[in-house]
Short mmCIF file of C-alpha atoms in Angstrom, two decimals:
data_model
loop_
_atom_site.label_atom_id
_atom_site.label_comp_id
_atom_site.label_asym_id
_atom_site.label_seq_id
_atom_site.Cartn_x
_atom_site.Cartn_y
_atom_site.Cartn_z
CA UNK Z 30 -41.35 46.99 -24.83
CA UNK Z 31 -43.38 43.94 -23.73
CA UNK Z 32 -40.21 41.86 -23.50
CA UNK Z 33 -38.59 44.50 -21.24
CA UNK Z 34 -41.61 44.59 -18.89
CA UNK Z 35 -41.73 40.77 -18.66
CA UNK Z 36 -37.95 40.60 -18.20
CA UNK Z 37 -38.05 43.06 -15.32
CA UNK Z 38 -40.86 41.21 -13.55
CA UNK Z 39 -38.95 37.89 -13.92
CA UNK Z 40 -35.71 39.41 -12.62
CA UNK Z 41 -37.48 40.87 -9.60
CA UNK Z 42 -39.08 37.46 -8.89
CA UNK Z 43 -35.72 35.64 -9.16
CA UNK Z 44 -33.20 38.08 -7.75
CA UNK Z 45 -35.15 40.22 -5.26
CA UNK Z 46 -33.84 38.11 -2.41
CA UNK Z 47 -30.31 39.11 -3.27
CA UNK Z 48 -31.15 42.87 -2.81
CA UNK Z 49 -33.36 42.30 0.28
CA UNK Z 50 -30.56 40.38 2.08
CA UNK Z 51 -27.94 42.93 0.92
CA UNK Z 52 -26.02 40.19 -0.87
CA UNK Z 53 -24.30 40.35 -4.20
CA UNK Z 54 -24.02 37.89 -7.17
CA UNK Z 55 -20.25 37.45 -6.56
CA UNK Z 56 -19.66 33.68 -6.29
CA UNK Z 57 -17.88 32.54 -3.20
CA UNK Z 58 -15.22 30.74 -5.26
CA UNK Z 59 -13.91 31.97 -8.64
CA UNK Z 60 -16.13 35.13 -8.28
CA UNK Z 61 -14.30 36.37 -5.19
CA UNK Z 62 -10.91 34.88 -6.06
CA UNK Z 63 -10.71 35.72 -9.79
CA UNK Z 64 -13.52 37.77 -11.42
CA UNK Z 65 -14.14 40.48 -8.87
CA UNK Z 66 -10.43 41.12 -8.14
CA UNK Z 67 -9.85 41.16 -11.88
CA UNK Z 68 -12.53 43.84 -12.29
CA UNK Z 69 -11.10 45.93 -9.41
CA UNK Z 70 -7.60 45.84 -10.94
CA UNK Z 71 -8.82 46.36 -14.53
CA UNK Z 72 -10.90 49.40 -13.48
CA UNK Z 73 -7.77 50.82 -11.83
CA UNK Z 74 -5.49 50.55 -14.79
CA UNK Z 75 -8.24 51.52 -17.24
CA UNK Z 76 -8.88 54.78 -15.34
CA UNK Z 77 -5.17 55.51 -15.25
CA UNK Z 78 -5.02 54.94 -19.00
CA UNK Z 79 -8.11 56.95 -20.02
CA UNK Z 80 -8.03 59.83 -17.49
CA UNK Z 81 -4.32 60.17 -16.73
CA UNK Z 82 -2.88 58.84 -20.04
CA UNK Z 83 -0.63 56.27 -18.31
CA UNK Z 84 0.40 53.24 -20.36
CA UNK Z 85 -1.05 49.86 -19.56
CA UNK Z 86 1.35 47.79 -17.34
CA UNK Z 87 2.71 44.81 -19.27
CA UNK Z 88 3.49 42.63 -16.24
CA UNK Z 89 2.14 42.04 -12.69
CA UNK Z 90 3.91 40.00 -10.08
CA UNK Z 91 0.68 39.54 -8.08
CA UNK Z 92 -1.07 37.46 -10.77
CA UNK Z 93 -0.04 33.91 -9.93
CA UNK Z 94 3.79 33.89 -9.77
CA UNK Z 95 3.89 36.66 -12.29
CA UNK Z 96 1.91 37.06 -15.49
CA UNK Z 97 1.62 39.32 -18.57
CA UNK Z 98 -1.26 41.74 -17.85
CA UNK Z 99 -2.55 41.99 -21.40
CA UNK Z 100 -2.47 38.26 -21.93
CA UNK Z 101 -4.29 37.54 -18.65
CA UNK Z 102 -6.84 40.34 -18.91
CA UNK Z 103 -7.64 39.65 -22.56
CA UNK Z 104 -9.43 36.51 -21.23
CA UNK Z 105 -11.17 38.09 -18.23
CA UNK Z 106 -11.90 41.79 -18.85
CA UNK Z 107 -10.22 43.44 -21.83
CA UNK Z 108 -12.63 41.97 -24.35
CA UNK Z 109 -15.68 42.24 -22.11
CA UNK Z 110 -17.46 45.40 -23.14
CA UNK Z 111 -19.56 45.30 -19.88
CA UNK Z 112 -16.46 46.04 -17.83
CA UNK Z 113 -15.65 49.36 -19.45
CA UNK Z 114 -18.40 51.50 -17.79
CA UNK Z 115 -16.85 50.56 -14.43
CA UNK Z 116 -14.47 53.58 -14.85
CA UNK Z 117 -17.36 55.82 -13.94
CA UNK Z 118 -18.19 53.79 -10.78
CA UNK Z 119 -16.56 54.37 -7.43
CA UNK Z 120 -14.60 51.68 -5.75
CA UNK Z 121 -17.16 51.50 -2.95
CA UNK Z 122 -19.98 50.61 -5.40
CA UNK Z 123 -18.04 48.22 -7.69
CA UNK Z 124 -19.69 45.12 -6.01
CA UNK Z 125 -23.12 46.48 -6.88
CA UNK Z 126 -21.93 47.24 -10.42
CA UNK Z 127 -20.71 43.67 -10.82
CA UNK Z 128 -24.18 42.28 -9.84
CA UNK Z 129 -26.15 44.80 -12.03
CA UNK Z 130 -23.97 44.09 -15.09
CA UNK Z 131 -24.96 40.33 -14.81
CA UNK Z 132 -28.66 41.35 -15.17
CA UNK Z 133 -27.80 43.73 -17.96
CA UNK Z 134 -26.03 40.90 -19.77
CA UNK Z 135 -29.13 38.71 -19.31
CA UNK Z 136 -31.32 41.40 -20.77
CA UNK Z 137 -29.24 41.66 -23.90
CA UNK Z 138 -29.13 37.84 -24.19
CA UNK Z 139 -32.88 37.87 -24.79
CA UNK Z 140 -32.86 41.11 -26.74
CA UNK Z 141 -30.19 39.76 -29.17
CA UNK Z 142 -32.22 36.55 -29.73
CA UNK Z 143 -35.45 38.60 -30.22
CA UNK Z 144 -33.83 40.79 -32.87
CA UNK Z 145 -32.36 37.83 -34.80
CA UNK Z 146 -35.45 35.52 -34.47
CA UNK Z 147 -37.70 38.21 -36.00
CA UNK Z 148 -35.49 38.08 -39.04
CA UNK Z 149 -34.99 34.38 -39.16
CA UNK Z 150 -38.76 33.80 -38.96
CA UNK Z 151 -40.39 37.06 -40.11
CA UNK Z 152 -43.91 35.65 -40.01
CA UNK Z 153 -43.69 34.65 -36.36
CA UNK Z 154 -46.28 36.12 -33.98
CA UNK Z 155 -45.21 38.27 -31.00
CA UNK Z 156 -46.25 35.75 -28.38
CA UNK Z 157 -44.18 32.99 -29.98
CA UNK Z 158 -41.11 35.29 -30.20
CA UNK Z 159 -41.49 36.38 -26.58
CA UNK Z 160 -41.85 32.83 -25.17
CA UNK Z 161 -38.91 31.60 -27.21
CA UNK Z 162 -36.73 34.48 -26.05
CA UNK Z 163 -37.16 33.40 -22.41
CA UNK Z 164 -36.41 29.78 -23.26
CA UNK Z 165 -33.18 31.16 -24.77
CA UNK Z 166 -32.28 33.13 -21.69
CA UNK Z 167 -33.13 30.66 -18.94
CA UNK Z 168 -31.15 27.42 -19.36
CA UNK Z 169 -28.85 25.42 -17.10
CA UNK Z 170 -25.87 27.11 -18.76
CA UNK Z 171 -27.04 30.65 -17.98
CA UNK Z 172 -28.08 29.65 -14.40
CA UNK Z 173 -24.50 28.46 -13.87
CA UNK Z 174 -22.82 31.43 -15.63
CA UNK Z 175 -24.80 34.06 -13.71
CA UNK Z 176 -23.21 33.02 -10.39
CA UNK Z 177 -19.85 31.71 -11.47
CA UNK Z 178 -18.47 33.32 -14.62
CA UNK Z 179 -20.65 36.28 -15.72
CA UNK Z 180 -18.64 36.94 -18.91
CA UNK Z 181 -19.72 33.41 -20.03
CA UNK Z 182 -23.08 35.13 -20.86
CA UNK Z 183 -21.50 37.31 -23.51
CA UNK Z 184 -21.30 34.56 -26.16
CA UNK Z 185 -25.11 34.10 -25.77
CA UNK Z 186 -25.50 37.74 -26.90
CA UNK Z 187 -23.12 37.26 -29.80
CA UNK Z 188 -24.43 33.90 -31.00
CA UNK Z 189 -27.75 35.09 -32.62
CA UNK Z 190 -25.97 38.01 -34.35
CA UNK Z 191 -23.27 35.64 -35.62
CA UNK Z 192 -25.78 33.06 -36.87
CA UNK Z 193 -28.08 35.66 -38.61
CA UNK Z 194 -24.91 37.40 -40.09
CA UNK Z 195 -23.92 34.06 -41.67
CA UNK Z 196 -27.48 33.37 -42.86
CA UNK Z 197 -27.82 36.86 -44.36
CA UNK Z 198 -24.47 36.64 -46.13
CA UNK Z 199 -25.32 33.25 -47.76
CA UNK Z 200 -28.83 34.35 -48.66
CA UNK Z 201 -28.49 38.07 -49.63
CA UNK Z 202 -24.72 38.43 -50.14
CA UNK Z 203 -24.50 41.08 -47.38
CA UNK Z 204 -21.39 40.49 -45.21
CA UNK Z 205 -21.20 43.62 -42.94
CA UNK Z 206 -23.10 42.07 -39.98
CA UNK Z 207 -21.07 38.84 -40.19
CA UNK Z 208 -17.76 40.81 -40.24
CA UNK Z 209 -18.85 42.89 -37.15
CA UNK Z 210 -20.07 39.81 -35.35
CA UNK Z 211 -16.86 37.91 -35.97
CA UNK Z 212 -14.77 40.93 -34.82
CA UNK Z 213 -16.83 41.11 -31.62
CA UNK Z 214 -16.45 37.30 -31.15
CA UNK Z 215 -12.65 37.47 -31.54
CA UNK Z 216 -12.40 40.60 -29.32
CA UNK Z 217 -14.67 39.21 -26.61
CA UNK Z 218 -12.76 36.00 -25.69
CA UNK Z 219 -10.45 33.64 -27.58
CA UNK Z 220 -11.84 30.46 -25.99
CA UNK Z 221 -15.45 31.22 -26.83
CA UNK Z 222 -14.31 32.35 -30.32
CA UNK Z 223 -13.19 28.79 -30.90
CA UNK Z 224 -16.50 27.25 -29.68
CA UNK Z 225 -18.60 29.76 -31.66
CA UNK Z 226 -16.52 29.14 -34.77
CA UNK Z 227 -17.27 25.40 -34.49
CA UNK Z 228 -20.93 26.20 -33.95
CA UNK Z 229 -21.06 28.41 -37.09
CA UNK Z 230 -19.31 25.65 -39.05
CA UNK Z 231 -22.11 23.14 -38.11
CA UNK Z 232 -24.71 25.84 -38.93
CA UNK Z 233 -23.09 26.63 -42.29
CA UNK Z 234 -22.89 22.88 -43.12
CA UNK Z 235 -26.60 22.49 -42.23
CA UNK Z 236 -27.58 25.34 -44.51
CA UNK Z 237 -25.55 23.92 -47.41
CA UNK Z 238 -27.20 20.57 -47.04
CA UNK Z 239 -30.68 21.88 -46.62
CA UNK Z 240 -31.10 24.26 -49.51
CA UNK Z 241 -29.36 24.89 -52.83
CA UNK Z 242 -29.87 28.65 -52.45
CA UNK Z 243 -27.12 28.62 -49.79
CA UNK Z 244 -24.63 27.03 -52.20
CA UNK Z 245 -24.02 30.10 -54.36
CA UNK Z 246 -20.26 30.44 -54.85
CA UNK Z 247 -20.33 34.20 -54.89
CA UNK Z 248 -22.14 34.46 -51.54
CA UNK Z 249 -19.94 31.80 -49.95
CA UNK Z 250 -16.84 33.73 -51.15
CA UNK Z 251 -18.33 36.88 -49.57
CA UNK Z 252 -18.83 34.92 -46.34
CA UNK Z 253 -15.07 33.88 -46.25
CA UNK Z 254 -13.94 37.47 -46.88
CA UNK Z 255 -16.30 38.83 -44.16
CA UNK Z 256 -14.96 36.28 -41.66
CA UNK Z 257 -11.37 37.19 -42.50
CA UNK Z 258 -12.06 40.96 -42.06
CA UNK Z 259 -13.70 40.25 -38.66
CA UNK Z 260 -10.83 37.96 -37.70
CA UNK Z 261 -8.18 40.52 -38.49
CA UNK Z 262 -10.16 43.31 -36.78
CA UNK Z 263 -10.18 41.42 -33.45
CA UNK Z 264 -6.65 39.92 -33.56
CA UNK Z 265 -5.20 42.64 -31.29
CA UNK Z 266 -6.64 40.60 -28.42
CA UNK Z 267 -6.87 37.18 -29.98
CA UNK Z 268 -3.24 36.71 -30.77
CA UNK Z 269 -1.76 37.45 -27.29
CA UNK Z 270 -4.31 35.14 -25.71
CA UNK Z 271 -3.70 32.40 -28.27
CA UNK Z 272 0.09 32.59 -27.67
CA UNK Z 273 -0.51 32.29 -23.94
CA UNK Z 274 -2.75 29.27 -24.50
CA UNK Z 275 0.06 27.45 -26.39
CA UNK Z 276 2.15 27.62 -23.24
CA UNK Z 277 -0.60 26.69 -20.84
CA UNK Z 278 -0.36 23.60 -18.71
CA UNK Z 279 -3.94 22.74 -19.71
CA UNK Z 280 -2.85 21.96 -23.26
CA UNK Z 281 -0.34 19.32 -22.06
CA UNK Z 282 -2.80 16.52 -21.49
CA UNK Z 283 -3.53 13.43 -23.64
CA UNK Z 284 -6.10 13.90 -26.44
CA UNK Z 285 -9.63 13.44 -24.98
CA UNK Z 286 -7.91 12.12 -21.79
CA UNK Z 287 -7.55 8.85 -23.67
CA UNK Z 288 -11.30 8.33 -23.89
CA UNK Z 289 -13.08 6.84 -26.92
CA UNK Z 290 -16.46 6.69 -25.12
CA UNK Z 291 -17.82 8.37 -22.02
CA UNK Z 292 -18.41 6.37 -18.86
CA UNK Z 293 -21.82 4.60 -18.79
CA UNK Z 294 -23.08 7.02 -16.16
CA UNK Z 295 -22.83 9.91 -18.56
CA UNK Z 296 -25.09 8.22 -21.19
CA UNK Z 297 -27.63 7.10 -18.54
CA UNK Z 298 -27.95 10.61 -17.03
CA UNK Z 299 -27.97 12.51 -20.44
CA UNK Z 300 -31.76 12.49 -21.03
CA UNK Z 301 -32.43 13.76 -17.44
CA UNK Z 302 -29.88 16.54 -17.73
CA UNK Z 303 -31.74 18.00 -20.72
CA UNK Z 304 -34.28 19.29 -18.19
CA UNK Z 305 -32.70 19.23 -14.76
CA UNK Z 306 -29.02 20.19 -15.08
CA UNK Z 307 -28.13 17.86 -12.22
CA UNK Z 308 -25.11 16.24 -13.82
CA UNK Z 309 -22.07 18.45 -14.41
CA UNK Z 310 -19.90 15.67 -15.85
CA UNK Z 311 -17.93 16.87 -18.94
CA UNK Z 312 -19.52 20.30 -18.64
CA UNK Z 313 -22.85 19.53 -20.25
CA UNK Z 314 -25.24 22.08 -18.81
CA UNK Z 315 -28.72 21.17 -19.96
CA UNK Z 316 -31.53 22.64 -17.98
CA UNK Z 317 -33.54 23.53 -20.98
CA UNK Z 318 -37.26 24.43 -20.64
CA UNK Z 319 -39.47 21.41 -21.41
CA UNK Z 320 -41.22 23.22 -24.27
CA UNK Z 321 -37.89 23.63 -26.08
CA UNK Z 322 -37.16 19.91 -25.87
CA UNK Z 323 -40.71 19.08 -27.08
CA UNK Z 324 -40.27 21.57 -29.94
CA UNK Z 325 -36.96 19.96 -30.95
CA UNK Z 326 -38.54 16.47 -31.25
CA UNK Z 327 -41.48 17.91 -33.13
CA UNK Z 328 -39.12 19.67 -35.57
CA UNK Z 329 -36.89 16.68 -36.14
CA UNK Z 330 -39.96 14.52 -36.86
CA UNK Z 331 -40.83 17.00 -39.70
CA UNK Z 332 -37.30 16.94 -40.97
CA UNK Z 333 -38.15 17.52 -44.68
CA UNK Z 334 -39.90 20.77 -43.85
CA UNK Z 335 -37.35 22.14 -41.42
CA UNK Z 336 -34.11 20.66 -42.79
CA UNK Z 337 -31.57 23.26 -41.58
CA UNK Z 338 -32.85 23.17 -37.98
CA UNK Z 339 -33.11 19.35 -38.19
CA UNK Z 340 -29.46 18.96 -39.35
CA UNK Z 341 -28.20 21.30 -36.52
CA UNK Z 342 -30.14 19.32 -33.89
CA UNK Z 343 -29.04 15.93 -35.23
CA UNK Z 344 -25.41 16.89 -35.57
CA UNK Z 345 -25.46 18.36 -32.01
CA UNK Z 346 -26.97 15.13 -30.61
CA UNK Z 347 -24.22 13.09 -32.24
CA UNK Z 348 -21.48 15.37 -30.97
CA UNK Z 349 -22.89 15.09 -27.38
CA UNK Z 350 -22.42 11.35 -27.54
CA UNK Z 351 -18.63 11.35 -28.34
CA UNK Z 352 -15.79 12.51 -26.24
CA UNK Z 353 -13.59 12.71 -29.35
CA UNK Z 354 -15.73 15.54 -30.76
CA UNK Z 355 -15.87 17.27 -27.37
CA UNK Z 356 -12.07 17.16 -27.19
CA UNK Z 357 -11.57 18.53 -30.70
CA UNK Z 358 -13.83 21.50 -29.81
CA UNK Z 359 -11.89 21.95 -26.62
CA UNK Z 360 -8.59 22.62 -28.37
CA UNK Z 361 -7.76 18.89 -28.53
CA UNK Z 362 -7.47 18.48 -24.76
CA UNK Z 363 -9.92 16.95 -22.29
CA UNK Z 364 -13.54 16.35 -23.42
CA UNK Z 365 -15.65 19.37 -22.58
CA UNK Z 366 -19.23 20.01 -23.64
CA UNK Z 367 -19.23 23.70 -22.76
CA UNK Z 368 -20.13 24.25 -26.48
CA UNK Z 369 -23.61 22.96 -25.68
CA UNK Z 370 -24.67 26.45 -24.57
CA UNK Z 371 -25.11 27.01 -28.38
CA UNK Z 372 -27.92 24.51 -28.38
CA UNK Z 373 -30.17 27.11 -26.81
CA UNK Z 374 -30.39 28.90 -30.18
CA UNK Z 375 -31.76 26.18 -32.38
CA UNK Z 376 -33.94 25.03 -29.49
CA UNK Z 377 -35.48 28.48 -29.14
CA UNK Z 378 -35.96 28.78 -32.92
CA UNK Z 379 -37.63 25.37 -32.95
CA UNK Z 380 -39.89 26.64 -30.11
CA UNK Z 381 -41.09 29.47 -32.31
CA UNK Z 382 -41.86 27.10 -35.20
CA UNK Z 383 -43.65 24.69 -32.88
CA UNK Z 384 -45.79 27.43 -31.26
CA UNK Z 385 -46.71 28.72 -34.71
CA UNK Z 386 -47.99 25.21 -35.63
CA UNK Z 387 -49.60 23.86 -32.58
CA UNK Z 388 -52.57 22.67 -34.58
CA UNK Z 389 -50.36 20.17 -36.39
CA UNK Z 390 -49.58 18.18 -33.23
CA UNK Z 391 -50.95 14.65 -33.69
CA UNK Z 392 -51.26 11.47 -31.67
CA UNK Z 393 -47.89 10.20 -32.82
CA UNK Z 394 -46.25 13.37 -31.42
CA UNK Z 395 -48.00 12.76 -28.11
CA UNK Z 396 -46.85 9.13 -28.03
CA UNK Z 397 -43.21 10.09 -28.74
CA UNK Z 398 -43.36 12.81 -26.03
CA UNK Z 399 -44.81 10.33 -23.51
CA UNK Z 400 -41.96 7.93 -24.16
CA UNK Z 401 -39.45 10.78 -23.81
CA UNK Z 402 -41.02 11.91 -20.58
CA UNK Z 403 -40.70 8.33 -19.26
CA UNK Z 404 -37.06 8.09 -20.30
CA UNK Z 405 -36.22 11.46 -18.70
CA UNK Z 406 -37.95 10.43 -15.47
CA UNK Z 407 -35.97 7.12 -15.29
CA UNK Z 408 -32.71 8.94 -16.14
#
């Protein structure tokens, strides 16, 4: 309840200007040329299907030079559960609906994290959980997604459920949540399914390295079975999208654009991007709240105590430095660090741990943070 009140107050402070100026959150680029028209058309065919029992059209000559409807809309709308209530909204109010659903998505981003964080760290105090939930919501990635690609927020809702489902399966041999989360992941969007799968692989590896309790063969077998059940459940949308991807012009480029290292500018600006989100090169959207970056450093310094979080943060840092890894995650094409939105989860969890142990901050921590602040300022 406290989270909801705080969220509403923040949303009013941030977005009141949109309502007062009678504007919308439809971006004057992809929003107006792709996402809103897609919603308009999707609502039309969905209403025809549900209310008048007409079959979904398989082809549309008005999409590009002609495209398969199911393949195209499986990326934009079909897997996005927040588009389905649009059938009850009139055409005249669809623009308002589009904007409201962005805020609803944001609410569930924080709610999902709050639900999972309480289970990851059951001893955490309410204030720590609340602060961390807002560090999870408000990042450079979400600031970008709100205005440009609203359905890019959906993976932030799924990520905590997926991570806790994996954690619970390995620790307690319960696979139902993992199976449901994987099914939603696959159904939601094939591209983000690939990114989330990679993220979960890194998380799984970190758990195995950090604690022998996660290495039980029976539990890991249950995990594989749960993932396969989820994969098969969501394949009705995943397979058409994947087949379309194989024929896409975006997949016909040299691996990693021929790069072995990023240009020097990328490395020089990287520390600054952690807080400011000023550099959009190779799709790294930082813009994390300062307390999350401080918490990450504090956690890594106490690696022996927080091994699983430490491994995730170290692996992620190494991946950010290499275009080869970024290309592998991006289907083997051009380097793309869009996966970095997943960093918001370990950073937010580290924030909880940090806030719960503020009395352990010592002079060495302060010296390290002072050096980091200087490096970020120069960057």
